[in-house]
Amino acid sequence: MAKLIPNRTLKGFRDFLPTQAIARERLIDTAKAVYRSYGFAPIDTPALEYAEVLLGKGGVESDKQMFRFEDQGGRDVAMRFDLTIPFARYASLNMNEIGTPFKRYHIGSVWRGESPQRGRYREFTQCDFDTIGTRSTASDVETLLVIHDLLDRLGVENFTIRINNRQVLNGLLEQFDLSDRSAEVLRALDKLPKIGRDAVLEELSERAGVPTAAAEQILASVELEGEPESILAELESMTTASEAGQSGVATLREIFDIVTRSGISAGRVRLDPSIARGLDYYTGTIYETFLDDLPGIGSVCSGGRYDNLAQLFTNQELPGVGASLGVDRLLAAFEELSLIDGRSTPCRVLITQFDRGRLADYVGIARELRSAGIDVELYPDDKAIGKQLKYANRKGFALAILAGADELDAGIRQLKVLKTGTQIEVEAERLVDEIKERLADERSSIGSVEIE
Amino acid sequence: MAKLIPNRTLKGFRDFLPTQAIARERLIDTAKAVYRSYGFAPIDTPALEYAEVLLGKGGVESDKQMFRFEDQGGRDVAMRFDLTIPFARYASLNMNEIGTPFKRYHIGSVWRGESPQRGRYREFTQCDFDTIGTRSTASDVETLLVIHDLLDRLGVENFTIRINNRQVLNGLLEQFDLSDRSAEVLRALDKLPKIGRDAVLEELSERAGVPTAAAEQILASVELEGEPESILAELESMTTASEAGQSGVATLREIFDIVTRSGISAGRVRLDPSIARGLDYYTGTIYETFLDDLPGIGSVCSGGRYDNLAQLFTNQELPGVGASLGVDRLLAAFEELSLIDGRSTPCRVLITQFDRGRLADYVGIARELRSAGIDVELYPDDKAIGKQLKYANRKGFALAILAGADELDAGIRQLKVLKTGTQIEVEAERLVDEIKERLADERSSIGSVEIE
């Protein structure tokens, strides 16, 4: 016998079993439906790009983590590590075809050779949407609504989208003549939840060179809490001398005004002046999204407005706004919140085989159900019926159809409700309706489990 | 100004513009729906594997074409070049979790460093489905039905699934005591459409060492034409001395019997003893699928039954049957047959902005339509209305909604049918119904264009 090849996967990479893959497809299908409902169109870009396209865009760390190599033609190539840089390259290359405004979503794998940790993989899915070629607040509002509808349609009850606007802090810094310190200030503020107020104050004055009074006021602006309108009034009065600051406040005010009038529950959107997101890329509205039942996993959908998507590739200015759904993080959260059922089949109904000689009848029943819109699997062999039912239970089917030669000849089918073991006799003509009714019941009971 | 980075893509790789990506998503979504309706569950495997997992499986050519490199950890890794080898590795590794029978579909990118030609890329999508862990003809029948339903649901009217069974030829060879020549014989027969009868006869006798009488009979078996039953009767009498041959004929007969009784139009399934598919992998039923209106592009969905999926990775025998939909080939065909419309938006309705001050109203109309199940895009800026309508036409929207301050206050919307330019006034409460009626008309007229 030939020596077997080890069937291992690479460190940091993983296989998806059906249960996980079904949940992931459900999530991605929902995201696509929501993106499409707002007019975002799909695009795709290659997994491999010239290394020079990707290098230096995500910082030193990204460069080190990149899967980079020389291809058969001697080209220096690398696997994409996010979908933003490829989108910038894409937009600049295809601008004549796509035009502006341009709304796209892009769902695909990206690769980073990070040290694998719990929940961190070297291959993962990104799920981005962006509107480019406009500075309109309408697109900022829509970005928020898309995030809202996404989580809502995924059945998440309790979540909070936190928003802020980078222009407010820019305005404050401008007033203190500290605009050139924004990167250092942001870096210090980012640490607030971890190192606390005093340490941040110290870092602001010592490392960022911000005078104490200014540092105090910057911190005060970030720590504002309460109703959006009262926070906005405070921020407005703190930035009266800065056009940028006033514009940031006005944009936030318009977003809250429209969101409130759109019937979005007020608890789901919060103005949070403490969120800062990244160092230099974002320039306007920024978004982070937390699951109220599992805030510790961090933001599951983040993004913001930027001034210029593709400046490394084109001289054409491309302002835009967008966000990225954290597919793997959200799936991990759903698993932790027991929102994923253990089914490993996409079907709810299994047709068993009693009598090998009647295969044509079983295939006929399956086709009849499918043409009525019922997904159904036919067990391939006429093994002992107990074995077939065990398979049905293990996979998570709801109903099994049993019919021997006598029943087939009499136009009768036995329908077994797998959870309870109840078995009822159904006439052939009633089968579709009976199954539809039972699956409708089944669905609502799954729904109520999810809400618990 | 900093020097710009060239925004080019790698040779053999490509960006997908929205029009192409929308068509591709439609095709893949349809395939998923059909696969699921038969109980196939999704799985996924990594893009990168240990090189030893992939090497030597697809022959010398595959090895040369593989994108293979040393990763940061010094591992010899490669990008997958198909989904079959990864599935074999996956099945052997996860056998305890998945059990048998196991039905999976797998849709993903694969990479081959081939010389790019028209319609051949270095990155392309595979879309496979397989049933493993059973030798039942039920699964052979289902494989055929899945292929049928796939093309049917994609709106292809005229296609032919050609089937054959490798055991028939095996039986013939066995009778002539030529079983050890099967690879050479298959290679010669594969050339029949290209080099013709006489050249194949010559190759059979000279290269494959097949005596002339045997070669004549092998060729005769392959050239049989007519109704399935008459071909089967011939093949049956040609292989009376071989169990394998008789079993191949019996399987084909059962498949035709069930397919005929399943209401599949007879013209769509043809018994074609000349199809051979590959050298050693397939062992039973084999499938090829041709578009009658474009036979020259070759088979768009091919597959077959095999005895042992994962013998290189496990001693457990895993017989199975499956097929692979040629996504890129099919899309190229649809383009050639003008079955892809030129739309670059997933929505049919655009809301224009007349009055920047009424953004909340426009957002409100959009939300109302979306909650009624109508996908709708809101133009982000209040540019000149001509410019907004030009955008709507360029993208391929069907309807545009126009409403200025007066109309909004009066609860009136103007609905513009973009193809004709007709504009009608609609009361706010009637808007959803009016749009649904018009889109239903629109759809049926698209349908009739597709059928032409």
mmCIF file of C-alpha atoms in Angstrom, chain B residues 41-379:
data_model
loop_
_atom_site.group_PDB
_atom_site.id
_atom_site.type_symbol
_atom_site.label_atom_id
_atom_site.label_comp_id
_atom_site.label_asym_id
_atom_site.label_seq_id
_atom_site.Cartn_x
_atom_site.Cartn_y
_atom_site.Cartn_z
ATOM 1 C CA ALA B 41 -24.414 21.464 2.177
ATOM 2 C CA PRO B 42 -21.754 24.137 1.694
ATOM 3 C CA ILE B 43 -18.165 23.627 2.847
ATOM 4 C CA ASP B 44 -14.968 25.581 2.415
ATOM 5 C CA THR B 45 -11.260 24.801 2.499
ATOM 6 C CA PRO B 46 -8.216 27.101 2.619
ATOM 7 C CA ALA B 47 -6.835 28.773 -0.504
ATOM 8 C CA LEU B 48 -3.374 27.694 0.642
ATOM 9 C CA GLU B 49 -2.387 24.103 1.416
ATOM 10 C CA TYR B 50 0.864 22.291 2.113
ATOM 11 C CA ALA B 51 2.370 21.776 -1.349
ATOM 12 C CA GLU B 52 2.620 18.018 -0.723
ATOM 13 C CA VAL B 53 -1.185 17.871 -0.461
ATOM 14 C CA LEU B 54 -1.595 19.288 -3.961
ATOM 15 C CA LEU B 55 1.520 18.102 -5.789
ATOM 16 C CA GLY B 56 1.405 15.293 -8.324
ATOM 17 C CA LYS B 57 -2.385 15.032 -8.290
ATOM 18 C CA GLY B 58 -3.166 16.807 -11.514
ATOM 19 C CA GLY B 59 -0.145 15.583 -13.452
ATOM 20 C CA VAL B 60 3.104 17.272 -14.456
ATOM 21 C CA GLU B 61 1.273 20.183 -16.095
ATOM 22 C CA SER B 62 -0.627 21.051 -12.900
ATOM 23 C CA ASP B 63 2.540 20.974 -10.830
ATOM 24 C CA LYS B 64 4.242 23.420 -13.166
ATOM 25 C CA GLN B 65 1.236 25.745 -13.138
ATOM 26 C CA MET B 66 0.895 25.801 -9.379
ATOM 27 C CA PHE B 67 1.477 29.057 -7.481
ATOM 28 C CA ARG B 68 3.909 27.561 -4.969
ATOM 29 C CA PHE B 69 6.177 29.338 -2.505
ATOM 30 C CA GLU B 70 7.798 29.274 0.895
ATOM 31 C CA ASP B 71 5.707 31.034 3.557
ATOM 32 C CA GLN B 72 7.001 33.161 6.466
ATOM 33 C CA GLY B 73 7.386 30.024 8.562
ATOM 34 C CA GLY B 74 9.495 28.265 5.927
ATOM 35 C CA ARG B 75 6.674 25.941 4.899
ATOM 36 C CA ASP B 76 6.379 24.724 1.307
ATOM 37 C CA VAL B 77 2.872 25.934 0.396
ATOM 38 C CA ALA B 78 0.744 26.281 -2.738
ATOM 39 C CA MET B 79 -2.528 27.850 -3.827
ATOM 40 C CA ARG B 80 -5.209 25.284 -4.668
ATOM 41 C CA PHE B 81 -5.591 24.594 -8.403
ATOM 42 C CA ASP B 82 -8.921 22.780 -8.124
ATOM 43 C CA LEU B 83 -11.510 21.908 -5.463
ATOM 44 C CA THR B 84 -11.294 18.120 -5.830
ATOM 45 C CA ILE B 85 -7.928 17.507 -4.136
ATOM 46 C CA PRO B 86 -8.811 19.845 -1.250
ATOM 47 C CA PHE B 87 -12.112 17.955 -0.886
ATOM 48 C CA ALA B 88 -10.260 14.635 -0.727
ATOM 49 C CA ARG B 89 -7.965 16.049 1.976
ATOM 50 C CA TYR B 90 -10.986 17.566 3.772
ATOM 51 C CA ALA B 91 -13.067 14.386 3.693
ATOM 52 C CA SER B 92 -10.229 12.287 5.070
ATOM 53 C CA LEU B 93 -9.428 14.817 7.823
ATOM 54 C CA ASN B 94 -13.009 15.482 8.906
ATOM 55 C CA MET B 95 -14.557 12.047 8.350
ATOM 56 C CA ASN B 96 -15.595 11.683 12.002
ATOM 57 C CA GLU B 97 -17.568 14.922 11.909
ATOM 58 C CA ILE B 98 -19.144 14.599 8.482
ATOM 59 C CA GLY B 99 -19.958 10.873 8.299
ATOM 60 C CA THR B 100 -21.398 9.184 5.194
ATOM 61 C CA PRO B 101 -23.277 9.581 2.997
ATOM 62 C CA PHE B 102 -22.008 13.134 2.659
ATOM 63 C CA LYS B 103 -23.281 15.670 0.139
ATOM 64 C CA ARG B 104 -21.387 18.870 -0.268
ATOM 65 C CA TYR B 105 -21.071 21.790 -2.632
ATOM 66 C CA HIS B 106 -18.017 23.989 -2.774
ATOM 67 C CA ILE B 107 -17.763 27.249 -4.668
ATOM 68 C CA GLY B 108 -14.450 29.046 -4.671
ATOM 69 C CA SER B 109 -11.498 30.489 -6.530
ATOM 70 C CA VAL B 110 -8.664 28.314 -7.809
ATOM 71 C CA TRP B 111 -5.380 29.366 -9.365
ATOM 72 C CA ARG B 112 -3.321 28.023 -12.264
ATOM 73 C CA GLY B 113 -0.355 29.786 -13.834
ATOM 74 C CA GLU B 114 -1.369 28.787 -17.365
ATOM 75 C CA SER B 115 -0.532 30.841 -20.419
ATOM 76 C CA PRO B 116 -3.484 33.216 -20.555
ATOM 77 C CA GLN B 117 -5.658 32.797 -23.667
ATOM 78 C CA ARG B 118 -9.034 34.150 -24.645
ATOM 79 C CA GLY B 119 -11.407 33.047 -21.908
ATOM 80 C CA ARG B 120 -8.642 31.371 -19.856
ATOM 81 C CA TYR B 121 -7.554 33.066 -16.670
ATOM 82 C CA ARG B 122 -5.046 32.298 -13.951
ATOM 83 C CA GLU B 123 -7.756 32.771 -11.330
ATOM 84 C CA PHE B 124 -11.185 31.299 -11.877
ATOM 85 C CA THR B 125 -14.208 30.022 -9.990
ATOM 86 C CA GLN B 126 -15.077 26.382 -9.517
ATOM 87 C CA CYS B 127 -18.537 25.298 -8.476
ATOM 88 C CA ASP B 128 -18.575 21.610 -7.537
ATOM 89 C CA PHE B 129 -21.083 19.267 -5.945
ATOM 90 C CA ASP B 130 -20.496 15.656 -4.879
ATOM 91 C CA THR B 131 -22.150 12.833 -2.992
ATOM 92 C CA ILE B 132 -19.624 10.545 -1.330
ATOM 93 C CA GLY B 133 -19.876 7.369 0.709
ATOM 94 C CA THR B 134 -22.401 5.593 -1.492
ATOM 95 C CA ARG B 135 -22.427 3.494 -4.667
ATOM 96 C CA SER B 136 -26.170 3.919 -5.151
ATOM 97 C CA THR B 137 -27.510 4.713 -8.602
ATOM 98 C CA ALA B 138 -29.876 7.091 -6.799
ATOM 99 C CA SER B 139 -26.933 9.488 -6.528
ATOM 100 C CA ASP B 140 -26.061 9.075 -10.207
ATOM 101 C CA VAL B 141 -29.653 9.972 -11.062
ATOM 102 C CA GLU B 142 -29.601 12.967 -8.734
ATOM 103 C CA THR B 143 -26.343 14.260 -10.199
ATOM 104 C CA LEU B 144 -28.049 14.336 -13.580
ATOM 105 C CA LEU B 145 -31.174 15.986 -12.161
ATOM 106 C CA VAL B 146 -29.086 18.664 -10.433
ATOM 107 C CA ILE B 147 -27.333 19.501 -13.720
ATOM 108 C CA HIS B 148 -30.729 19.603 -15.438
ATOM 109 C CA ASP B 149 -32.344 21.854 -12.804
ATOM 110 C CA LEU B 150 -29.323 24.158 -12.758
ATOM 111 C CA LEU B 151 -29.481 24.977 -16.461
ATOM 112 C CA ASP B 152 -33.257 25.061 -16.426
ATOM 113 C CA ARG B 153 -33.318 27.572 -13.559
ATOM 114 C CA LEU B 154 -30.687 29.678 -15.258
ATOM 115 C CA GLY B 155 -33.159 30.098 -18.090
ATOM 116 C CA VAL B 156 -31.259 28.005 -20.640
ATOM 117 C CA GLU B 157 -33.845 26.499 -22.965
ATOM 118 C CA ASN B 158 -31.778 24.254 -25.199
ATOM 119 C CA PHE B 159 -29.152 22.036 -23.676
ATOM 120 C CA THR B 160 -28.162 18.376 -23.805
ATOM 121 C CA ILE B 161 -26.720 16.349 -20.977
ATOM 122 C CA ARG B 162 -24.737 13.493 -22.493
ATOM 123 C CA ILE B 163 -24.147 10.511 -20.302
ATOM 124 C CA ASN B 164 -22.173 7.327 -20.565
ATOM 125 C CA ASN B 165 -20.760 4.712 -18.224
ATOM 126 C CA ARG B 166 -17.091 3.824 -18.085
ATOM 127 C CA GLN B 167 -17.885 0.251 -17.106
ATOM 128 C CA VAL B 168 -19.171 -0.474 -20.605
ATOM 129 C CA LEU B 169 -15.809 0.198 -22.200
ATOM 130 C CA ASN B 170 -14.086 -1.559 -19.310
ATOM 131 C CA GLY B 171 -16.265 -4.576 -20.032
ATOM 132 C CA LEU B 172 -15.316 -4.594 -23.694
ATOM 133 C CA LEU B 173 -11.632 -4.339 -22.862
ATOM 134 C CA GLU B 174 -12.004 -7.106 -20.301
ATOM 135 C CA GLN B 175 -13.508 -9.386 -22.952
ATOM 136 C CA PHE B 176 -10.559 -8.737 -25.228
ATOM 137 C CA ASP B 177 -8.179 -9.186 -22.304
ATOM 138 C CA LEU B 178 -7.055 -5.587 -22.738
ATOM 139 C CA SER B 179 -7.949 -4.190 -19.300
ATOM 140 C CA ASP B 180 -4.379 -2.969 -18.809
ATOM 141 C CA ARG B 181 -4.656 -0.754 -21.889
ATOM 142 C CA SER B 182 -7.574 1.372 -20.692
ATOM 143 C CA ALA B 183 -5.553 4.601 -20.307
ATOM 144 C CA GLU B 184 -4.122 4.361 -23.843
ATOM 145 C CA VAL B 185 -7.482 3.376 -25.327
ATOM 146 C CA LEU B 186 -9.215 6.293 -23.641
ATOM 147 C CA ARG B 187 -6.544 8.652 -24.856
ATOM 148 C CA ALA B 188 -7.030 7.471 -28.427
ATOM 149 C CA LEU B 189 -10.853 7.602 -28.260
ATOM 150 C CA ASP B 190 -10.720 11.128 -26.855
ATOM 151 C CA LYS B 191 -9.209 12.250 -30.154
ATOM 152 C CA LEU B 192 -12.043 10.874 -32.299
ATOM 153 C CA PRO B 193 -13.779 14.221 -32.974
ATOM 154 C CA LYS B 194 -10.424 15.795 -33.881
ATOM 155 C CA ILE B 195 -8.454 13.248 -35.866
ATOM 156 C CA GLY B 196 -11.242 11.019 -37.220
ATOM 157 C CA ARG B 197 -11.940 7.306 -37.374
ATOM 158 C CA ASP B 198 -8.988 6.028 -39.347
ATOM 159 C CA ALA B 199 -6.378 7.859 -37.314
ATOM 160 C CA VAL B 200 -7.938 6.561 -34.096
ATOM 161 C CA LEU B 201 -7.907 3.002 -35.437
ATOM 162 C CA GLU B 202 -4.257 3.408 -36.271
ATOM 163 C CA GLU B 203 -3.438 4.796 -32.843
ATOM 164 C CA LEU B 204 -5.378 1.988 -31.167
ATOM 165 C CA SER B 205 -3.449 -0.715 -32.987
ATOM 166 C CA GLU B 206 -0.027 0.928 -33.103
ATOM 167 C CA ARG B 207 0.270 2.829 -29.836
ATOM 168 C CA ALA B 208 -2.225 1.003 -27.620
ATOM 169 C CA GLY B 209 -1.434 -2.431 -29.050
ATOM 170 C CA VAL B 210 -5.074 -3.308 -29.624
ATOM 171 C CA PRO B 211 -5.672 -6.032 -32.277
ATOM 172 C CA THR B 212 -7.580 -4.755 -35.310
ATOM 173 C CA ALA B 213 -10.781 -6.742 -34.675
ATOM 174 C CA ALA B 214 -10.950 -5.472 -31.092
ATOM 175 C CA ALA B 215 -10.202 -1.920 -32.186
ATOM 176 C CA GLU B 216 -13.012 -2.119 -34.738
ATOM 177 C CA GLN B 217 -15.480 -3.315 -32.125
ATOM 178 C CA ILE B 218 -14.391 -0.708 -29.575
ATOM 179 C CA LEU B 219 -14.877 2.000 -32.177
ATOM 180 C CA ALA B 220 -18.238 0.558 -33.192
ATOM 181 C CA SER B 221 -19.415 0.654 -29.566
ATOM 182 C CA VAL B 222 -18.403 4.266 -29.292
ATOM 183 C CA GLU B 223 -20.094 5.283 -32.515
ATOM 184 C CA LEU B 224 -23.524 3.888 -31.690
ATOM 185 C CA GLU B 225 -26.298 6.406 -32.188
ATOM 186 C CA GLY B 226 -30.065 6.435 -31.759
ATOM 187 C CA GLU B 227 -32.627 5.963 -29.018
ATOM 188 C CA PRO B 228 -31.152 5.083 -25.619
ATOM 189 C CA GLU B 229 -32.933 1.720 -25.544
ATOM 190 C CA SER B 230 -31.543 0.579 -28.883
ATOM 191 C CA ILE B 231 -27.994 1.697 -27.987
ATOM 192 C CA LEU B 232 -28.302 -0.075 -24.646
ATOM 193 C CA ALA B 233 -29.478 -3.285 -26.313
ATOM 194 C CA GLU B 234 -26.430 -3.190 -28.611
ATOM 195 C CA LEU B 235 -24.021 -2.492 -25.767
ATOM 196 C CA GLU B 236 -25.606 -5.241 -23.718
ATOM 197 C CA SER B 237 -25.059 -7.806 -26.435
ATOM 198 C CA MET B 238 -21.501 -6.568 -27.043
ATOM 199 C CA THR B 239 -20.538 -7.140 -23.371
ATOM 200 C CA THR B 240 -22.391 -10.331 -22.469
ATOM 201 C CA ALA B 241 -19.236 -11.949 -21.120
ATOM 202 C CA SER B 242 -18.349 -9.113 -18.736
ATOM 203 C CA GLU B 243 -19.987 -8.424 -15.397
ATOM 204 C CA ALA B 244 -18.666 -4.863 -15.440
ATOM 205 C CA GLY B 245 -20.076 -4.250 -18.900
ATOM 206 C CA GLN B 246 -23.503 -5.640 -17.951
ATOM 207 C CA SER B 247 -23.532 -3.560 -14.775
ATOM 208 C CA GLY B 248 -22.681 -0.403 -16.738
ATOM 209 C CA VAL B 249 -25.539 -1.054 -19.149
ATOM 210 C CA ALA B 250 -27.952 -1.804 -16.286
ATOM 211 C CA THR B 251 -27.037 1.436 -14.512
ATOM 212 C CA LEU B 252 -27.529 3.486 -17.666
ATOM 213 C CA ARG B 253 -30.844 1.760 -18.261
ATOM 214 C CA GLU B 254 -32.070 2.537 -14.753
ATOM 215 C CA ILE B 255 -30.998 6.163 -15.064
ATOM 216 C CA PHE B 256 -32.864 6.587 -18.375
ATOM 217 C CA ASP B 257 -35.911 4.840 -16.974
ATOM 218 C CA ILE B 258 -36.120 7.148 -13.948
ATOM 219 C CA VAL B 259 -35.266 10.297 -15.856
ATOM 220 C CA THR B 260 -37.977 9.584 -18.404
ATOM 221 C CA ARG B 261 -40.520 9.008 -15.641
ATOM 222 C CA SER B 262 -39.399 12.228 -13.906
ATOM 223 C CA GLY B 263 -40.817 14.398 -16.652
ATOM 224 C CA ILE B 264 -37.434 15.523 -17.958
ATOM 225 C CA SER B 265 -37.784 16.339 -21.632
ATOM 226 C CA ALA B 266 -36.218 13.448 -23.585
ATOM 227 C CA GLY B 267 -34.224 15.758 -25.826
ATOM 228 C CA ARG B 268 -32.276 17.080 -22.876
ATOM 229 C CA VAL B 269 -30.603 13.797 -21.930
ATOM 230 C CA ARG B 270 -28.718 11.739 -24.463
ATOM 231 C CA LEU B 271 -26.826 8.470 -24.168
ATOM 232 C CA ASP B 272 -23.498 9.124 -25.873
ATOM 233 C CA PRO B 273 -21.079 6.170 -25.794
ATOM 234 C CA SER B 274 -18.336 8.363 -27.250
ATOM 235 C CA ILE B 275 -17.790 10.512 -24.179
ATOM 236 C CA ALA B 276 -14.927 9.249 -22.072
ATOM 237 C CA ARG B 277 -13.783 12.028 -19.695
ATOM 238 C CA GLY B 278 -10.274 11.826 -18.375
ATOM 239 C CA LEU B 279 -7.996 8.896 -17.980
ATOM 240 C CA ASP B 280 -8.231 7.081 -14.704
ATOM 241 C CA TYR B 281 -10.334 8.972 -12.214
ATOM 242 C CA TYR B 282 -13.881 8.185 -13.343
ATOM 243 C CA THR B 283 -15.122 4.598 -13.033
ATOM 244 C CA GLY B 284 -18.893 4.660 -13.625
ATOM 245 C CA THR B 285 -21.484 7.103 -14.973
ATOM 246 C CA ILE B 286 -19.993 10.158 -16.676
ATOM 247 C CA TYR B 287 -21.667 13.437 -17.621
ATOM 248 C CA GLU B 288 -21.038 16.242 -20.089
ATOM 249 C CA THR B 289 -23.385 19.124 -20.801
ATOM 250 C CA PHE B 290 -23.598 21.135 -23.989
ATOM 251 C CA LEU B 291 -25.511 24.264 -24.936
ATOM 252 C CA ASP B 292 -27.309 23.435 -28.175
ATOM 253 C CA ASP B 293 -27.017 27.036 -29.326
ATOM 254 C CA LEU B 294 -23.277 27.150 -28.689
ATOM 255 C CA PRO B 295 -21.861 23.615 -28.738
ATOM 256 C CA GLY B 296 -18.412 24.860 -29.697
ATOM 257 C CA ILE B 297 -17.604 26.185 -26.239
ATOM 258 C CA GLY B 298 -17.513 22.621 -24.916
ATOM 259 C CA SER B 299 -19.086 21.066 -21.856
ATOM 260 C CA VAL B 300 -20.410 23.571 -19.287
ATOM 261 C CA CYS B 301 -21.019 20.979 -16.562
ATOM 262 C CA SER B 302 -19.044 17.760 -16.358
ATOM 263 C CA GLY B 303 -18.437 15.019 -13.867
ATOM 264 C CA GLY B 304 -18.884 11.394 -13.061
ATOM 265 C CA ARG B 305 -18.688 8.538 -10.628
ATOM 266 C CA TYR B 306 -15.405 7.539 -9.023
ATOM 267 C CA ASP B 307 -14.419 4.596 -6.834
ATOM 268 C CA ASN B 308 -12.226 6.281 -4.319
ATOM 269 C CA LEU B 309 -12.024 9.986 -3.623
ATOM 270 C CA ALA B 310 -9.309 10.188 -1.010
ATOM 271 C CA GLN B 311 -7.038 7.182 -1.418
ATOM 272 C CA LEU B 312 -3.921 9.313 -1.166
ATOM 273 C CA PHE B 313 -4.951 10.558 2.279
ATOM 274 C CA THR B 314 -6.825 7.680 3.919
ATOM 275 C CA ASN B 315 -7.291 3.942 3.730
ATOM 276 C CA GLN B 316 -11.035 4.401 4.031
ATOM 277 C CA GLU B 317 -12.660 3.836 0.656
ATOM 278 C CA LEU B 318 -14.847 6.757 -0.415
ATOM 279 C CA PRO B 319 -16.811 6.104 -3.596
ATOM 280 C CA GLY B 320 -18.803 9.016 -4.922
ATOM 281 C CA VAL B 321 -20.307 10.909 -7.806
ATOM 282 C CA GLY B 322 -20.404 14.595 -8.636
ATOM 283 C CA ALA B 323 -19.943 17.297 -11.203
ATOM 284 C CA SER B 324 -18.555 20.763 -11.650
ATOM 285 C CA LEU B 325 -20.340 23.725 -13.190
ATOM 286 C CA GLY B 326 -18.082 25.746 -15.473
ATOM 287 C CA VAL B 327 -18.941 29.184 -14.140
ATOM 288 C CA ASP B 328 -16.615 31.211 -16.337
ATOM 289 C CA ARG B 329 -17.378 29.215 -19.475
ATOM 290 C CA LEU B 330 -21.109 29.542 -18.883
ATOM 291 C CA LEU B 331 -20.840 33.292 -18.311
ATOM 292 C CA ALA B 332 -18.852 33.642 -21.516
ATOM 293 C CA ALA B 333 -21.584 31.693 -23.305
ATOM 294 C CA PHE B 334 -24.360 33.843 -21.818
ATOM 295 C CA GLU B 335 -22.490 36.907 -22.983
ATOM 296 C CA GLU B 336 -22.150 35.479 -26.484
ATOM 297 C CA LEU B 337 -25.854 34.563 -26.529
ATOM 298 C CA SER B 338 -26.764 38.069 -25.267
ATOM 299 C CA LEU B 339 -28.427 36.597 -22.192
ATOM 300 C CA ILE B 340 -26.737 39.107 -19.886
ATOM 301 C CA ASP B 341 -28.324 42.527 -19.717
ATOM 302 C CA GLY B 342 -26.023 45.489 -19.383
ATOM 303 C CA ARG B 343 -27.253 46.732 -16.029
ATOM 304 C CA SER B 344 -24.618 47.796 -13.539
ATOM 305 C CA THR B 345 -26.967 48.227 -10.587
ATOM 306 C CA PRO B 346 -28.863 45.592 -8.623
ATOM 307 C CA CYS B 347 -31.768 48.059 -8.100
ATOM 308 C CA ARG B 348 -34.531 48.993 -10.514
ATOM 309 C CA VAL B 349 -35.579 52.264 -8.854
ATOM 310 C CA LEU B 350 -33.626 55.481 -8.292
ATOM 311 C CA ILE B 351 -34.845 58.293 -6.048
ATOM 312 C CA THR B 352 -33.520 61.616 -7.275
ATOM 313 C CA GLN B 353 -32.791 64.587 -5.018
ATOM 314 C CA PHE B 354 -34.457 67.865 -5.953
ATOM 315 C CA ASP B 355 -34.027 69.705 -2.724
ATOM 316 C CA ARG B 356 -31.064 69.179 -0.408
ATOM 317 C CA GLY B 357 -33.116 70.493 2.523
ATOM 318 C CA ARG B 358 -35.555 67.594 2.201
ATOM 319 C CA LEU B 359 -33.029 64.773 2.527
ATOM 320 C CA ALA B 360 -35.019 63.280 5.415
ATOM 321 C CA ASP B 361 -38.042 62.962 3.112
ATOM 322 C CA TYR B 362 -36.065 61.191 0.395
ATOM 323 C CA VAL B 363 -34.537 58.835 2.953
ATOM 324 C CA GLY B 364 -38.057 58.231 4.249
ATOM 325 C CA ILE B 365 -39.385 57.316 0.796
ATOM 326 C CA ALA B 366 -36.447 54.952 0.293
ATOM 327 C CA ARG B 367 -37.108 53.219 3.621
ATOM 328 C CA GLU B 368 -40.792 52.879 2.840
ATOM 329 C CA LEU B 369 -40.053 51.214 -0.486
ATOM 330 C CA ARG B 370 -37.392 48.927 0.988
ATOM 331 C CA SER B 371 -39.704 47.779 3.734
ATOM 332 C CA ALA B 372 -42.187 46.856 0.987
ATOM 333 C CA GLY B 373 -39.466 44.713 -0.586
ATOM 334 C CA ILE B 374 -38.437 47.135 -3.330
ATOM 335 C CA ASP B 375 -34.686 47.669 -3.714
ATOM 336 C CA VAL B 376 -34.027 51.348 -4.231
ATOM 337 C CA GLU B 377 -31.044 53.665 -4.546
ATOM 338 C CA LEU B 378 -31.058 57.285 -3.412
ATOM 339 C CA TYR B 379 -28.915 59.606 -5.536
#
